[in-house]
CSV table of C-alpha atoms in Angstrom, one decimal:
chain,number,residue,atom,x,y,z
G,142,UNK,CA,0.0,0.0,0.0
G,143,UNK,CA,1.4,3.4,-1.0
G,144,UNK,CA,1.9,5.9,1.8
G,145,UNK,CA,-0.8,8.6,1.9
G,146,UNK,CA,0.0,11.9,0.3
G,147,UNK,CA,0.6,14.8,2.6
G,148,UNK,CA,-1.0,18.1,1.9
G,149,UNK,CA,0.6,21.1,3.4
G,150,UNK,CA,-1.9,23.9,4.1
G,151,UNK,CA,-0.3,27.3,4.5
G,152,UNK,CA,-1.9,29.4,7.3
G,153,UNK,CA,-3.7,32.6,6.3
G,154,UNK,CA,-1.6,35.8,6.4
G,155,UNK,CA,-3.5,37.3,9.4
G,156,UNK,CA,-2.6,34.1,11.4
G,157,UNK,CA,1.0,34.5,10.5
G,158,UNK,CA,0.9,38.2,11.5
G,159,UNK,CA,-0.5,37.2,14.9
G,160,UNK,CA,2.1,34.5,15.4
G,161,UNK,CA,5.1,36.8,14.7
G,162,UNK,CA,4.2,40.3,15.7
G,163,UNK,CA,6.9,42.6,14.4
G,164,UNK,CA,5.3,45.7,15.9
G,165,UNK,CA,5.1,44.7,19.6
G,166,UNK,CA,6.8,41.3,19.8
G,167,UNK,CA,9.9,39.5,18.7
G,168,UNK,CA,10.8,38.3,15.2
G,169,UNK,CA,11.6,34.7,14.4
G,170,UNK,CA,15.3,35.3,14.6
G,171,UNK,CA,16.3,37.2,17.7
G,172,UNK,CA,18.7,40.0,17.7
G,173,UNK,CA,21.3,40.2,20.5
G,174,UNK,CA,19.2,43.0,22.1
G,175,UNK,CA,16.0,40.9,22.0
G,176,UNK,CA,17.9,37.9,23.4
G,177,UNK,CA,19.2,40.0,26.3
G,178,UNK,CA,15.8,41.4,26.9
G,179,UNK,CA,14.3,37.9,27.1
G,180,UNK,CA,17.1,36.9,29.5
G,181,UNK,CA,16.2,39.8,31.7
G,182,UNK,CA,12.6,38.7,31.9
G,183,UNK,CA,13.6,35.2,32.8
G,184,UNK,CA,16.0,36.6,35.5
G,185,UNK,CA,13.2,38.7,37.0
G,186,UNK,CA,10.9,35.6,37.1
G,187,UNK,CA,13.5,33.5,38.8
G,188,UNK,CA,12.5,34.6,42.3
G,189,UNK,CA,8.9,33.9,41.6
G,190,UNK,CA,9.8,30.5,40.3
G,191,UNK,CA,11.9,29.7,43.4
G,192,UNK,CA,9.0,30.7,45.7
G,193,UNK,CA,6.5,28.6,43.8
G,194,UNK,CA,8.7,25.5,43.7
G,195,UNK,CA,9.6,26.0,47.4
G,196,UNK,CA,5.8,26.0,48.2
G,197,UNK,CA,5.3,22.8,46.3
G,198,UNK,CA,8.2,21.2,48.0
G,199,UNK,CA,7.0,22.3,51.4
G,200,UNK,CA,3.6,20.7,50.7
G,201,UNK,CA,5.2,17.5,49.5
G,202,UNK,CA,7.4,17.3,52.6
G,203,UNK,CA,4.4,17.8,54.9
G,204,UNK,CA,2.5,15.1,53.0
G,205,UNK,CA,5.4,12.6,53.2
G,206,UNK,CA,6.1,13.4,56.9
G,207,UNK,CA,2.4,12.7,57.5
G,208,UNK,CA,2.9,9.1,56.6
G,209,UNK,CA,3.0,6.8,59.6
G,210,UNK,CA,6.1,4.5,59.9
G,211,UNK,CA,5.5,1.5,57.7
G,212,UNK,CA,2.8,3.1,55.7
G,213,UNK,CA,3.0,3.3,51.9
G,214,UNK,CA,2.0,6.5,50.2
G,215,UNK,CA,-1.5,6.5,48.7
G,216,UNK,CA,-1.9,6.7,44.9
G,217,UNK,CA,-3.1,10.3,45.1
G,218,UNK,CA,0.1,11.3,46.7
G,219,UNK,CA,2.2,9.4,44.2
G,220,UNK,CA,0.4,11.1,41.4
G,221,UNK,CA,1.0,14.5,43.0
G,222,UNK,CA,4.7,13.7,43.4
G,223,UNK,CA,5.0,12.6,39.8
G,224,UNK,CA,3.1,15.7,38.5
G,225,UNK,CA,5.1,18.2,40.7
G,226,UNK,CA,8.4,16.5,39.7
G,227,UNK,CA,7.4,16.8,36.0
G,228,UNK,CA,6.7,20.5,36.4
G,229,UNK,CA,10.0,21.2,38.3
G,230,UNK,CA,11.9,19.1,35.7
G,231,UNK,CA,10.4,21.2,32.9
G,232,UNK,CA,11.1,24.6,34.4
G,233,UNK,CA,14.4,24.1,36.2
G,234,UNK,CA,16.7,24.6,33.2
G,235,UNK,CA,14.8,27.7,32.1
G,236,UNK,CA,15.7,29.4,35.4
G,237,UNK,CA,19.3,28.1,35.4
G,238,UNK,CA,18.8,25.2,37.8
G,239,UNK,CA,19.8,22.2,35.7
G,240,UNK,CA,20.6,20.2,38.8
G,241,UNK,CA,17.0,20.7,40.0
G,242,UNK,CA,15.9,19.5,36.6
G,243,UNK,CA,18.0,16.3,36.9
G,244,UNK,CA,16.8,15.5,40.4
G,245,UNK,CA,13.2,16.2,39.4
G,246,UNK,CA,13.6,13.9,36.4
G,247,UNK,CA,14.9,11.1,38.7
G,248,UNK,CA,11.9,11.6,41.0
G,249,UNK,CA,9.4,11.6,38.1
G,250,UNK,CA,11.0,8.6,36.5
G,251,UNK,CA,10.7,6.8,39.8
G,252,UNK,CA,7.1,7.9,40.7
G,253,UNK,CA,5.3,7.8,37.4
G,254,UNK,CA,5.3,4.0,36.8
G,255,UNK,CA,4.3,3.0,40.4
G,256,UNK,CA,1.1,0.9,40.4
G,257,UNK,CA,1.5,-0.9,43.8
G,258,UNK,CA,2.8,1.5,46.5
G,259,UNK,CA,5.1,0.2,49.2
G,260,UNK,CA,6.9,1.9,52.1
G,261,UNK,CA,10.1,2.4,50.2
G,262,UNK,CA,8.4,4.7,47.7
G,263,UNK,CA,7.8,7.2,50.4
G,264,UNK,CA,11.4,7.0,51.7
G,265,UNK,CA,12.8,7.5,48.2
G,266,UNK,CA,10.3,10.4,47.5
G,267,UNK,CA,11.4,12.1,50.7
G,268,UNK,CA,15.1,11.9,49.8
G,269,UNK,CA,14.4,13.4,46.4
G,270,UNK,CA,12.3,16.2,47.8
G,271,UNK,CA,15.0,17.0,50.4
G,272,UNK,CA,17.6,17.1,47.7
G,273,UNK,CA,15.4,19.4,45.6
G,274,UNK,CA,14.8,21.6,48.6
G,275,UNK,CA,18.5,22.0,49.3
G,276,UNK,CA,19.4,22.8,45.7
G,277,UNK,CA,16.7,25.5,45.7
G,278,UNK,CA,17.5,26.9,49.1
G,279,UNK,CA,21.2,27.1,48.4
G,280,UNK,CA,20.5,28.5,44.9
G,281,UNK,CA,22.8,25.9,43.3
G,282,UNK,CA,22.8,26.9,39.7
G,283,UNK,CA,24.7,24.9,37.2
G,284,UNK,CA,25.3,21.2,37.7
G,285,UNK,CA,27.0,21.7,41.1
G,286,UNK,CA,30.2,19.8,41.9
G,287,UNK,CA,31.4,16.4,42.9
G,288,UNK,CA,29.1,16.2,45.9
G,289,UNK,CA,26.0,17.0,43.9
G,290,UNK,CA,27.0,14.5,41.2
G,291,UNK,CA,27.4,11.8,43.8
G,292,UNK,CA,24.1,12.7,45.4
G,293,UNK,CA,22.3,12.4,42.0
G,294,UNK,CA,24.0,9.0,41.4
G,295,UNK,CA,22.9,7.8,44.9
G,296,UNK,CA,19.3,8.9,44.3
G,297,UNK,CA,19.2,7.0,41.0
G,298,UNK,CA,20.8,3.9,42.5
G,299,UNK,CA,18.3,4.0,45.4
G,300,UNK,CA,15.4,4.5,42.9
G,301,UNK,CA,16.6,1.4,40.9
G,302,UNK,CA,17.0,-0.7,44.0
G,303,UNK,CA,13.7,0.1,45.7
G,304,UNK,CA,11.2,0.0,42.8
């Protein structure tokens, strides 16, 4: 069977004008001035990002601390952990926190596939959340150093061991 033919439909000119607004917005190819202007906007938003993520981490810490010894986290908490980790993962690099992104990726990769919770899940979640909190509180931008690299490796190993 022959592959179906593809038809490319060009958007109307008014739609193109709205997508790339040369009067009030940026062009498709950024000038150095536009790039620095965008960087300034991201830098101003960095504090707001840190506050929002800190609030999420505080809520997660409280929920995990609320688990009794020997209790597995409930599925709603696991889903919340996975969703928050995905959000942090997606935004960390934008605000110059690539280590935050890597730890959040590790947490999301661990939490998302869980179908039958056990007590170790809560323990591994708590270690990830604590690591995220430290990176954010200490404002560790970049990938950190040797200690941070070893921490990330340990989190991944624990995640693999206690699935």
